[in-house]
CSV table of C-alpha atoms and ligand atoms in Angstrom, one decimal:
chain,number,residue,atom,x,y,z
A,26,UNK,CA,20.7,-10.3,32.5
A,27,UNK,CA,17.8,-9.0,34.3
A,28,UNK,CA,15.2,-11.8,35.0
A,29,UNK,CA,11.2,-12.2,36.1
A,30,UNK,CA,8.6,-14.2,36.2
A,31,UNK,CA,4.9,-12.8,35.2
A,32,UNK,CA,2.0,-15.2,34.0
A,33,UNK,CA,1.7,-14.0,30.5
A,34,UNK,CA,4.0,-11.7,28.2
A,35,UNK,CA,2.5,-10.0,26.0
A,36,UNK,CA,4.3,-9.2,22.5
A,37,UNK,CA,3.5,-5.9,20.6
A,38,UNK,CA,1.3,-3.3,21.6
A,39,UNK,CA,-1.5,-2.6,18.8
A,40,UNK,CA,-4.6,-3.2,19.2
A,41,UNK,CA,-4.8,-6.8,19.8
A,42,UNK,CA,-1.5,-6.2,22.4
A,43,UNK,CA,-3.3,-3.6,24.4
A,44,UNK,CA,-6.9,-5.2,24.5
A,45,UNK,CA,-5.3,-8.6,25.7
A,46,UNK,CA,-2.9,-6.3,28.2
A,47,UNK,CA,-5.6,-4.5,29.8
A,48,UNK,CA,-8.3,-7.2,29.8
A,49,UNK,CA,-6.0,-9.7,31.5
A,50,UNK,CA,-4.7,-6.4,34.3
A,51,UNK,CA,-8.8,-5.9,35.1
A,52,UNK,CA,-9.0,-10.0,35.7
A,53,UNK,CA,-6.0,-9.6,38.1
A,54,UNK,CA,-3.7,-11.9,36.2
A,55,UNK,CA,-0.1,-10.5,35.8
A,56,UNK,CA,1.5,-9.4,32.6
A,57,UNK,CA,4.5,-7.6,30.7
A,58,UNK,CA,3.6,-5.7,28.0
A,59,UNK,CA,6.5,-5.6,24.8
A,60,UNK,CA,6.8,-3.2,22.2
A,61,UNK,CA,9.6,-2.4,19.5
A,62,UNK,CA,8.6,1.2,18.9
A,63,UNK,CA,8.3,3.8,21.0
A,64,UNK,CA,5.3,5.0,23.1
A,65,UNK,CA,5.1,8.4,21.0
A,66,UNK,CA,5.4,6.5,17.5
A,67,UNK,CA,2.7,4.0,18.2
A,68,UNK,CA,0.2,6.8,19.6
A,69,UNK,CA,1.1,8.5,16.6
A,70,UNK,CA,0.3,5.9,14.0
A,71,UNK,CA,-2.6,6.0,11.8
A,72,UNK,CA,-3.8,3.1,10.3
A,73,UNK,CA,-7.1,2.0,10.6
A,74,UNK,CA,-10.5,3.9,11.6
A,75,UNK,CA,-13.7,2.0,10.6
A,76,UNK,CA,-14.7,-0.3,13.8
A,77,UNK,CA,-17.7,-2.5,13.9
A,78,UNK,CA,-20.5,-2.0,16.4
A,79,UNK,CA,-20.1,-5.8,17.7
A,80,UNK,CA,-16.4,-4.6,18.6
A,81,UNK,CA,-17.3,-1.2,20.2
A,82,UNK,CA,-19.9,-2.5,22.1
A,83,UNK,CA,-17.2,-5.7,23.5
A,84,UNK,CA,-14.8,-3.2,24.4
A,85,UNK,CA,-17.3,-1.4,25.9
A,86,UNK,CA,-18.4,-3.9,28.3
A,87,UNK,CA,-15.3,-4.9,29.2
A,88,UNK,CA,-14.8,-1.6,30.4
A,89,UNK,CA,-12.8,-0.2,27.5
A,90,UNK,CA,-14.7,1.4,24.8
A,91,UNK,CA,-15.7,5.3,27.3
A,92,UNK,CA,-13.7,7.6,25.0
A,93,UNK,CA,-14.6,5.8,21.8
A,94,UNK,CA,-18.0,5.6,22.1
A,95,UNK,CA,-18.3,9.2,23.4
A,96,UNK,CA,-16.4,10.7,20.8
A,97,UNK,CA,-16.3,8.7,17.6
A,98,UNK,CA,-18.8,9.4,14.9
A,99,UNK,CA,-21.2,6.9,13.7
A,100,UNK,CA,-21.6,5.9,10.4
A,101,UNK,CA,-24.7,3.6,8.9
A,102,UNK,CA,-24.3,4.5,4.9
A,103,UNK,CA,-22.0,4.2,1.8
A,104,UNK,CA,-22.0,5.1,-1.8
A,105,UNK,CA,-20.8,3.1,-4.7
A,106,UNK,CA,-20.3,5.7,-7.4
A,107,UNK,CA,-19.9,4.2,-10.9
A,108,UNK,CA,-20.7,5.1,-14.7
A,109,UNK,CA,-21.5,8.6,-13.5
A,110,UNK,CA,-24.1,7.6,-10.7
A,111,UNK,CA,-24.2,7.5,-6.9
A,112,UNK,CA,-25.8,4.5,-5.4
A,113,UNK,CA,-26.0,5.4,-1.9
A,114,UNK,CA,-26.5,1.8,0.6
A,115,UNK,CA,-27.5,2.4,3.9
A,116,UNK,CA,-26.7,-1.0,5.9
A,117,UNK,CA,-27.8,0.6,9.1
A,118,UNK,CA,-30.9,0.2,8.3
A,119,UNK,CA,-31.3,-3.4,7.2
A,120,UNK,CA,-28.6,-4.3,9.7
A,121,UNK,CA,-29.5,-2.1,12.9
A,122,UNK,CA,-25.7,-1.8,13.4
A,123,UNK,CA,-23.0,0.6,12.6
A,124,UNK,CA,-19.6,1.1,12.1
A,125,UNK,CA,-18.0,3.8,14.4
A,126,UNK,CA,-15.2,5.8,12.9
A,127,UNK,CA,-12.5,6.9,15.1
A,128,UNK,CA,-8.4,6.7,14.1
A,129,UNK,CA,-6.5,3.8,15.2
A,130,UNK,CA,-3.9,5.8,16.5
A,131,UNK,CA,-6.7,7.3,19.2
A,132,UNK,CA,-7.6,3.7,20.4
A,133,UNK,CA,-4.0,2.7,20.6
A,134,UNK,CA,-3.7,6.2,22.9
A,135,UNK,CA,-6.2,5.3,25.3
A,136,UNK,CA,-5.5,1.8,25.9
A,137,UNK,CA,-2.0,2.4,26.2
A,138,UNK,CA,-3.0,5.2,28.8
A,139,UNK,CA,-5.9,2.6,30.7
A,140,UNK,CA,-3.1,0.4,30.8
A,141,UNK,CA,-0.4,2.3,32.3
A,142,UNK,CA,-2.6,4.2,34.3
A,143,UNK,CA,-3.9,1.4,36.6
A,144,UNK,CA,0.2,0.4,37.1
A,145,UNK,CA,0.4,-2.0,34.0
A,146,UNK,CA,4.1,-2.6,33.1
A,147,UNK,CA,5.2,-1.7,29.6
A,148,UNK,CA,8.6,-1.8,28.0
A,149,UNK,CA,8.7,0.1,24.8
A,150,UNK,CA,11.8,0.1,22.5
A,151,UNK,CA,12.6,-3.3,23.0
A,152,UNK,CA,15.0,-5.8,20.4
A,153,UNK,CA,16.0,-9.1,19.9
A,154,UNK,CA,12.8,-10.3,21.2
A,155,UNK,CA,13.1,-14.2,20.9
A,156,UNK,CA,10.9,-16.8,22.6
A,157,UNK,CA,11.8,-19.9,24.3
A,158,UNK,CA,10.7,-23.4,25.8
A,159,UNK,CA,7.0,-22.9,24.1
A,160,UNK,CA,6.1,-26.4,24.4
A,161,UNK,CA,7.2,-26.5,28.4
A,162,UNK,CA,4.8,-25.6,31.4
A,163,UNK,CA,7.2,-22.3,31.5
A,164,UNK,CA,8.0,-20.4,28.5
A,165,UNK,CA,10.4,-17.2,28.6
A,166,UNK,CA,10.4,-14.1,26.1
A,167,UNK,CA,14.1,-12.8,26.0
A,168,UNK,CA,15.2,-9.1,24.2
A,169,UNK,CA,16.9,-6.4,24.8
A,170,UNK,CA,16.1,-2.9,26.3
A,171,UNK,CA,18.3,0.2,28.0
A,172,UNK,CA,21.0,-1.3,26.8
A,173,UNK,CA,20.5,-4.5,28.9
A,174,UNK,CA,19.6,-8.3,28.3
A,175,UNK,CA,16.4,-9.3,30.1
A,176,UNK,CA,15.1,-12.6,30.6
A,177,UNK,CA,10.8,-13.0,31.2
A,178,UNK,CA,9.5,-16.3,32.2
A,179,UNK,CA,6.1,-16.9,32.0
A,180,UNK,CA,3.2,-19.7,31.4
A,181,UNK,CA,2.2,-17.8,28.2
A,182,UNK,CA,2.8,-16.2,25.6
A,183,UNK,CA,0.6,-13.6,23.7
A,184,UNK,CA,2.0,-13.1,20.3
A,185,UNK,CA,0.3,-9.6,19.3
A,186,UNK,CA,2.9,-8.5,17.3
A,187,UNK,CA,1.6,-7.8,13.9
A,188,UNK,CA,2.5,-9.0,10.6
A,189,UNK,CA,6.5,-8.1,10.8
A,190,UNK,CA,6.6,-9.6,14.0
A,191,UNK,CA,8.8,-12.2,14.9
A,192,UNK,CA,6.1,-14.1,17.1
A,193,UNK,CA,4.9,-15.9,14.3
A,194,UNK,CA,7.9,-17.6,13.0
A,195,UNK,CA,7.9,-20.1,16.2
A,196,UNK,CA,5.0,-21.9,14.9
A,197,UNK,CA,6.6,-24.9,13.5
A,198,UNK,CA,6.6,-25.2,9.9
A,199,UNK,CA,5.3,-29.3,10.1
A,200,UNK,CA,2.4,-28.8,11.5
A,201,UNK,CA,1.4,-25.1,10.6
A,202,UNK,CA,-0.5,-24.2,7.4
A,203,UNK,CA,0.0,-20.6,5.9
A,204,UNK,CA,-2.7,-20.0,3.3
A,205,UNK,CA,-1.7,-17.1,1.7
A,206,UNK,CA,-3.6,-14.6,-1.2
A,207,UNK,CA,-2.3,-11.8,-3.3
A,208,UNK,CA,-4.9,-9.8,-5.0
A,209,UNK,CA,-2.0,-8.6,-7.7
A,210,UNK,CA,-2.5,-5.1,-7.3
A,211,UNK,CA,-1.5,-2.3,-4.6
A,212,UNK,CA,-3.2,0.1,-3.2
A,213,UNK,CA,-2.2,3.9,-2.4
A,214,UNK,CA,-3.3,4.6,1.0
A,215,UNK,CA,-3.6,8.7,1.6
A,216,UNK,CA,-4.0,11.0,3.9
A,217,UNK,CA,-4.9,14.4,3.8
A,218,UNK,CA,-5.7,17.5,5.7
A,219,UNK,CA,-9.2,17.8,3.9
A,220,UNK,CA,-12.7,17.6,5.5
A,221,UNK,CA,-14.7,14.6,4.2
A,222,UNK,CA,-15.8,15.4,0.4
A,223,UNK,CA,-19.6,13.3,1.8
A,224,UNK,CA,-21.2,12.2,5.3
A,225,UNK,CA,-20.2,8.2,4.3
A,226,UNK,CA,-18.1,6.1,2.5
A,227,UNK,CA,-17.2,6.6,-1.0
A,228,UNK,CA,-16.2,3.5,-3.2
A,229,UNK,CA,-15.1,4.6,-6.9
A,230,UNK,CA,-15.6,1.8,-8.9
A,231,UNK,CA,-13.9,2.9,-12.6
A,232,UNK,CA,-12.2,1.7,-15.7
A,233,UNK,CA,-8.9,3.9,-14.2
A,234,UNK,CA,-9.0,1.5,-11.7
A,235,UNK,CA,-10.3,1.8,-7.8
A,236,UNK,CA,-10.6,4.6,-5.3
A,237,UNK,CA,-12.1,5.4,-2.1
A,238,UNK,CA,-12.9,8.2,0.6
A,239,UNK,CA,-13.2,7.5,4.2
A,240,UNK,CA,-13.7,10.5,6.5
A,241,UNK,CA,-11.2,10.0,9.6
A,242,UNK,CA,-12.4,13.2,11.7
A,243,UNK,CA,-13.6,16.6,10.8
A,244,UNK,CA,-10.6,17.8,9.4
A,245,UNK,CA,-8.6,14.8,8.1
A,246,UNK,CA,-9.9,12.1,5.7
A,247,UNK,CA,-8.6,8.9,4.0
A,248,UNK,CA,-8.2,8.1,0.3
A,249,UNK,CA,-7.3,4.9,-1.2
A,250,UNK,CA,-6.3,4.9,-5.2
A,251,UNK,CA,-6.1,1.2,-7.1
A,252,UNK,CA,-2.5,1.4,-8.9
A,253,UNK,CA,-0.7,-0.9,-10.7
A,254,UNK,CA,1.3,-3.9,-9.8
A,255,UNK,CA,5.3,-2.4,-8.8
A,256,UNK,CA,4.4,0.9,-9.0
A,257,UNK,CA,5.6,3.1,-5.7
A,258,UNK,CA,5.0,6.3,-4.2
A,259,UNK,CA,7.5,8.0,-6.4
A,260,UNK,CA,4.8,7.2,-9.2
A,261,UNK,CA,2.7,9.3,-7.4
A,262,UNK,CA,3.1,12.9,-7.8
A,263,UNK,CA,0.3,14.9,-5.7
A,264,UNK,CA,-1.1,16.2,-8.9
A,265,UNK,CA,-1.7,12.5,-10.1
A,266,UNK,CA,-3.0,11.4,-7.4
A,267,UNK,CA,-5.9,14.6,-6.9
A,268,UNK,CA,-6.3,13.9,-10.7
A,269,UNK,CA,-7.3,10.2,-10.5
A,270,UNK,CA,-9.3,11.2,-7.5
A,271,UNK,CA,-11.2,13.6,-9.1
A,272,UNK,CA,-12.0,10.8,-11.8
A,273,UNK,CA,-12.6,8.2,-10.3
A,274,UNK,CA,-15.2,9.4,-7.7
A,275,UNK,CA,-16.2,12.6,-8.5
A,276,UNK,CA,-20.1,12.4,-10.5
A,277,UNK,CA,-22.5,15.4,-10.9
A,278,UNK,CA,-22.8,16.9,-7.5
A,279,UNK,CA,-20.4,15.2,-5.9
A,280,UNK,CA,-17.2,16.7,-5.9
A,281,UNK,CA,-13.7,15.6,-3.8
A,282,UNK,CA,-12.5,18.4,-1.9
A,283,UNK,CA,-8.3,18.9,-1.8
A,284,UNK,CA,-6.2,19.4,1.3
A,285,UNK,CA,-2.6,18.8,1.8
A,286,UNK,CA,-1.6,14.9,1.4
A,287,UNK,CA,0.3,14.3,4.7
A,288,UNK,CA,0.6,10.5,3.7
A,289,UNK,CA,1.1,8.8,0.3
A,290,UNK,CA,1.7,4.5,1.6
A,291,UNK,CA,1.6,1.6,-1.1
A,292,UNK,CA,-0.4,-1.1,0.3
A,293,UNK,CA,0.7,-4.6,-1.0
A,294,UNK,CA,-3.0,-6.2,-1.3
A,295,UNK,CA,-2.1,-10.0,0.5
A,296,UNK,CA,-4.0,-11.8,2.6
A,297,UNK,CA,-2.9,-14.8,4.8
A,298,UNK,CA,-4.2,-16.9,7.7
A,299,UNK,CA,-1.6,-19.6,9.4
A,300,UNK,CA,-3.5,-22.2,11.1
A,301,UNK,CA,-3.5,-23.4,13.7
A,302,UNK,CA,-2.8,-20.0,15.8
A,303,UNK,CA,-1.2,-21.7,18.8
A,304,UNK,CA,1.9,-24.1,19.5
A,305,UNK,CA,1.9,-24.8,23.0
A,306,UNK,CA,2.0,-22.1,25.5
A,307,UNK,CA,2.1,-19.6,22.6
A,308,UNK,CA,-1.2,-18.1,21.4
A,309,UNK,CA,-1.3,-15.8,18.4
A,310,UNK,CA,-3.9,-12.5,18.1
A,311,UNK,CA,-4.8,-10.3,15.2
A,312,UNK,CA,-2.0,-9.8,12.6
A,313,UNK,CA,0.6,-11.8,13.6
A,314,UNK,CA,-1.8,-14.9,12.6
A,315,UNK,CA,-4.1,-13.0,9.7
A,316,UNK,CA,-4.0,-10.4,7.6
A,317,UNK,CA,-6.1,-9.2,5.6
A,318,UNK,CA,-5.7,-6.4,3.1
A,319,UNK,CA,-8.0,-3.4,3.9
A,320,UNK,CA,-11.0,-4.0,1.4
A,321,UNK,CA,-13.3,-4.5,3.8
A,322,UNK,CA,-11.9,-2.4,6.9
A,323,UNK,CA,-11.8,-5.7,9.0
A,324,UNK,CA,-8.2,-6.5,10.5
A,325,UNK,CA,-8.3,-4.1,13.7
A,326,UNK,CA,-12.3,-5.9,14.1
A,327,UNK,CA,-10.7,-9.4,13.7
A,328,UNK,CA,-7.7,-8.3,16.0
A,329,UNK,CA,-10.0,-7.3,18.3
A,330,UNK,CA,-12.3,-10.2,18.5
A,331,UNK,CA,-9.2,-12.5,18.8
A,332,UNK,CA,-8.1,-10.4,22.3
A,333,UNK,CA,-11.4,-11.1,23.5
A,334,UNK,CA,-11.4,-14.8,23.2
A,335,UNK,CA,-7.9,-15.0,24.1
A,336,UNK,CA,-8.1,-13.0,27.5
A,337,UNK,CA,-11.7,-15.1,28.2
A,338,UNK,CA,-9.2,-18.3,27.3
A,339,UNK,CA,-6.8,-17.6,29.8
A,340,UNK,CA,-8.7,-16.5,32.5
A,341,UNK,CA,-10.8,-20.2,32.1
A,342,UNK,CA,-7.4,-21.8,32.2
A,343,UNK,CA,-6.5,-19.7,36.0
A,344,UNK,CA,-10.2,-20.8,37.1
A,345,UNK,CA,-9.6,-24.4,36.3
A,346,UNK,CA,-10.9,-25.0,32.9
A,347,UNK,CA,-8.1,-25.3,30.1
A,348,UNK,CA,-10.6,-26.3,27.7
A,349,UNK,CA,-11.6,-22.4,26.4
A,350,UNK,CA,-7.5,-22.1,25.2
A,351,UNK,CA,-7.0,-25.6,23.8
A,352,UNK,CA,-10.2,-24.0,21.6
A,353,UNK,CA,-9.0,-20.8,21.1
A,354,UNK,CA,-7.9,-21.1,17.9
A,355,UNK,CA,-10.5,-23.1,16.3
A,356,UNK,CA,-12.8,-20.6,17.8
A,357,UNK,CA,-11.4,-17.7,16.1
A,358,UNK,CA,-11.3,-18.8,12.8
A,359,UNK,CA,-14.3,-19.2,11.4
A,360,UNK,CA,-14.7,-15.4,11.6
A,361,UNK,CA,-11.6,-14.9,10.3
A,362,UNK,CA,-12.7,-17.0,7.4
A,363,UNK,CA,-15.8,-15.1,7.1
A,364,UNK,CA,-13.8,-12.0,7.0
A,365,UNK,CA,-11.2,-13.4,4.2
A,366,UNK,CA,-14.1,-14.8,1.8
A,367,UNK,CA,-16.0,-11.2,2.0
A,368,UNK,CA,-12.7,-9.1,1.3
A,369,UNK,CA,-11.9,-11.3,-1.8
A,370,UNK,CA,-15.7,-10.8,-2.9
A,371,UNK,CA,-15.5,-6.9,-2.4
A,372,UNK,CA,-12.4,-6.8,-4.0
A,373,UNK,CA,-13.7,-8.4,-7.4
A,374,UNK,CA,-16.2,-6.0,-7.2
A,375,UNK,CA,-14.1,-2.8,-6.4
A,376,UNK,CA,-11.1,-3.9,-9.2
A,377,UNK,CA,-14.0,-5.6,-12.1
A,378,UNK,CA,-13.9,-2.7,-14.0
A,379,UNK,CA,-10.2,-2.0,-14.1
A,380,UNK,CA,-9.5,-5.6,-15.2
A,381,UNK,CA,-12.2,-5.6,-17.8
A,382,UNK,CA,-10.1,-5.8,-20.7
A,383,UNK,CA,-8.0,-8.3,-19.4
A,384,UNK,CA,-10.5,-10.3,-18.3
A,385,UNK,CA,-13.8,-9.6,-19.5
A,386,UNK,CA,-15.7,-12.6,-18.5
A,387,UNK,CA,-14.8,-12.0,-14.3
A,388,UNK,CA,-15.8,-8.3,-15.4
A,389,UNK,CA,-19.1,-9.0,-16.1
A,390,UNK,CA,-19.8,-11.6,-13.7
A,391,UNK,CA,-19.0,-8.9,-11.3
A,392,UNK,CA,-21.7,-6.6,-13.4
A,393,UNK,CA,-24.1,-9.5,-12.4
A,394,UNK,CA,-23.0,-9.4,-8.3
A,395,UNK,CA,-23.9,-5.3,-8.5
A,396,UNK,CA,-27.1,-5.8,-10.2
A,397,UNK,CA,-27.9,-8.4,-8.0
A,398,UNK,CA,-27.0,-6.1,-4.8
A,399,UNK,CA,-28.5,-3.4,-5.7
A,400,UNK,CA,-31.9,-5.0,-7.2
A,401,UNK,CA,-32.5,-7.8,-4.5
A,402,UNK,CA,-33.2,-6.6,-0.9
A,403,UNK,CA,-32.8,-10.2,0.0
A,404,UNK,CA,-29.2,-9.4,-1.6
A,405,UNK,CA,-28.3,-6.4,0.3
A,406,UNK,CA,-29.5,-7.8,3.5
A,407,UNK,CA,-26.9,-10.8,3.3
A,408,UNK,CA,-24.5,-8.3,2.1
A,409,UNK,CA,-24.9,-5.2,4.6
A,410,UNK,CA,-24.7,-8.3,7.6
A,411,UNK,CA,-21.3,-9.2,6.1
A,412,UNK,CA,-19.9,-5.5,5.5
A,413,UNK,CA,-21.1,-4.6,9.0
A,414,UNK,CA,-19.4,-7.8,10.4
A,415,UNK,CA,-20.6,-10.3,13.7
A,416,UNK,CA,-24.3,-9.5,14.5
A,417,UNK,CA,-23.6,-11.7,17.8
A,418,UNK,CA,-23.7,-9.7,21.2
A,419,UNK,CA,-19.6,-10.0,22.2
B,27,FAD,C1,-4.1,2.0,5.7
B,27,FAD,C2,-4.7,1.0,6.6
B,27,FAD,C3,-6.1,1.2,6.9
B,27,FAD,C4,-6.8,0.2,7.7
B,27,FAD,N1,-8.1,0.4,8.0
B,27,FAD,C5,-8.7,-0.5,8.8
B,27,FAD,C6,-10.1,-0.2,9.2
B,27,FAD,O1,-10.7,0.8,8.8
B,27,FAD,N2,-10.7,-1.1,10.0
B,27,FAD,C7,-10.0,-2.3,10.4
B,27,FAD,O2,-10.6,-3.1,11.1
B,27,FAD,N3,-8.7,-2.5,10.1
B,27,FAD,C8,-8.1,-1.6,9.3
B,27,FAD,N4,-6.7,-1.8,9.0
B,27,FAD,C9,-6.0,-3.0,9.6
B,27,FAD,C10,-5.5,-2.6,11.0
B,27,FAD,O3,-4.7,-1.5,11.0
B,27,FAD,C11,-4.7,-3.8,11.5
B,27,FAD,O4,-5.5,-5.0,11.3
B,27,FAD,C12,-4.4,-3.7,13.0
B,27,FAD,O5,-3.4,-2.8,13.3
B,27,FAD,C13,-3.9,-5.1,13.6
B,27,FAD,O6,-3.7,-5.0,14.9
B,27,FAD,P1,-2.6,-5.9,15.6
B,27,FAD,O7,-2.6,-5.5,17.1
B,27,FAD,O8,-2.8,-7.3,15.3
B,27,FAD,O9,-1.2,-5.5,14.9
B,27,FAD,P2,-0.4,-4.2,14.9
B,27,FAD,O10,-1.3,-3.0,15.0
B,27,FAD,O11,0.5,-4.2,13.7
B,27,FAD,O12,0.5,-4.2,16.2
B,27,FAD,C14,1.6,-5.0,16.4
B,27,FAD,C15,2.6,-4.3,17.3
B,27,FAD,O13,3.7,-5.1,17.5
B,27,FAD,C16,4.9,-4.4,17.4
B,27,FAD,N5,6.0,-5.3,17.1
B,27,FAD,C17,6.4,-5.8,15.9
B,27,FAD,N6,7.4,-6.6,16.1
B,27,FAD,C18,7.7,-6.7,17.4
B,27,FAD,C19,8.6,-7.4,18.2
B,27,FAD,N7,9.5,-8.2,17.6
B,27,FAD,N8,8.6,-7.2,19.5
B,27,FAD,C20,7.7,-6.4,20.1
B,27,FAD,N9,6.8,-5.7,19.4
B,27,FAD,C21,6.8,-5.8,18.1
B,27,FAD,C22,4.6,-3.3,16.4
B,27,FAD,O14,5.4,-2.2,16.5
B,27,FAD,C23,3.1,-3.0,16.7
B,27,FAD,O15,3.0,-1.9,17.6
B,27,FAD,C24,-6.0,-0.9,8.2
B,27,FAD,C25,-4.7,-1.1,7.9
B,27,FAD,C26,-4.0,-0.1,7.1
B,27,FAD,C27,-2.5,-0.3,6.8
């Protein structure tokens, strides 16, 4: 057994992992970074790549955000197309804010390089992870890596690791609630080697059912197609899926332009907060305490803003002041909250008109919330401050 002693282990290197990791490195408190892939893999993992301006700009002052803010593009508009028509909604300018659009797998890169590169320790390829004596003054994090046992003890831990980790299952079941949501559909999430079809977001809204276009860089955008409850990607033949592209967002002028799908995923559509998102000396961040499904492009923001409040937590707690983490949780959840309640809102307006004849009357109650958006600027204001996410300076 190899054995240590650091002042926090981190668990799981996404984005809420590697924020924490390198935010706690520049405030000169020690930490172990854990991860169960492999350093290529994670780099190489696209999943997300809409992030809020509030979240830039926080990793920016904190000394993280150079490469993102000089290279990502900004975008400030979307388009709803339905019934035929294009109903383009340009939050930026009610909202003075943007969203900045750069692949997850390229923020996962650099912090993984800031990290290592200033000497912070990393073990990728690690098993077995299990965690121990949470509700002591010293914790430990065991696992397995190079083909040897190793033992970490700590005074916390950081559970960053997602929404398969294992982090999450120490939370004890008495005193934990797990609100949980399923929207009852999937989504397909695709990639492909196409440049983006329009300079924004496209959101399909059609009796086929959903779709959307998100531009990832110039040469490789996202689509995301609404199917039906147990289908799988075997269901999903290229041909159908440029097919239903075609109509479900295409209207006069607008076309989708093809490239070669280099991705084809099946999103469960779930949603799930546990509460509270700490049991001792164990602190939860981003997925591994709430997910929710990618309606509303907001888990990496809300894993982000938990690694902020967490890393301010713990560096109170080393200057004296343990109230900050005996708050943390209660401090990050009513965003997550806010987050949840928008999601399920966009979502019965994204899937209304595929459920209309199953369920006319939430179909045209939904007719009423797009009417309302798009005829009331006091509507769209309260709208594009929720789609753009926190206002507040972070
Ligand atoms: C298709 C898609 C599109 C998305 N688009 C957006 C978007 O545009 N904007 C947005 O804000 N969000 C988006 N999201 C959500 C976003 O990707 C996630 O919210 C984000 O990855 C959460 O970060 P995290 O650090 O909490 O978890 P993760 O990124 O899941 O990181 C957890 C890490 O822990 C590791 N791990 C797991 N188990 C263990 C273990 N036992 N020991 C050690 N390590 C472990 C995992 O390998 C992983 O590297 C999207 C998601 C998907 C799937």
């Amino acid at each position: 057994m190899v054995a240590r002693r650091t002042a926090v282990a981190v668990v799981g290197a996404g984005p809420a992992g590697l924020t924490v990791a390198n935010l706690l490195r520049r405030a000169g408190i020690e930490c172990v970074l854990l991860e169960a892939q492999s350093r290529a893999f994670i780099e190489q993992r696209p999943r997300a790549g809409f992030i809020e301006e509030w979240a830039v700009r926080g990793l920016e002052r904190r000394g993280l955000g150079e490469q993102l803010v000089a290279k990502a593009p900004q975008h400030e508009k979307f388009e709803f197309r339905f019934a035929g028509r294009r109903h383009v909604f340009r939050y930026g300018d009610v909202t003075g804010q943007r969203h900045f659009v750069y692949p997850q797998q390229l923020l996962v890169t650099d912090l993984i390089g800031q990290y290592t590169g200033s000497g912070g320790e990393a073990v990728f390829e690690v098993s077995d992870v299990e965690l121990h004596d949470l509700t002591s003054d010293s914790p430990a994090v065991t696992f397995r890596a190079d083909g040897e046992d190793h033992r970490i003890d700590c005074d916390f831990v950081a559970g960053c690791d997602g929404a398969r980790g294992v982090c999450q299952g120490y939370l004890p079941a008495e005193s934990t609630v797990k609100a949980h949501h399923d929207y009852g559909i999937g989504w397909l999430a695709l990639l492909a080697e196409a440049p983006p079809s329009a300079d924004g977001v496209l959101f399909g809204i059609h009796p086929r059912g959903f779709a959307a276009h998100m531009a990832r860089t110039r040469k490789v955008t996202r689509f995301y197609l609404q199917t039906a409850p147990g289908e799988t990607e075997a269901d999903w033949s290229d041909e159908r899926v440029w097919r239903e592209l075609h109509a479900r967002l295409t209207v006069p002028g607008g076309e989708i332009i093809e490239g070669r799908l280099f991705e084809k995923r099946i999103l469960d559509m779930h949603n799930y907060v546990v509460e509270p998102m700490s049991h001792g000396r164990l602190h939860l961040a981003g997925e591994s305490a709430h997910l929710v499904a990618p309606i509303a492009a907001k888990g990496m923001n809300l894993a982000l803003h938990d690694a902020f409040l967490l890393t301010d937590a713990v560096q109170a707690h080393y200057a004296g002041d343990p109230a900050p983490l005996a708050g943390y949780s209660a401090a990050c959840l009513p965003l997550v909250w806010q987050y949840q309640e928008f999601s399920l809102w966009l979502s019965d307006i994204f899937h209304h008109t595929a459920a209309a004849g199953e369920n006319p009357f939430a179909a045209r109650i939904a007719e009423a919330r797009m009417r309302r958006l798009l005829g009331s600027p006091a509507a769209a204001a309260a709208f594009a401050e929720l789609y753009i996410g926190k206002n507040a300076d972070f």
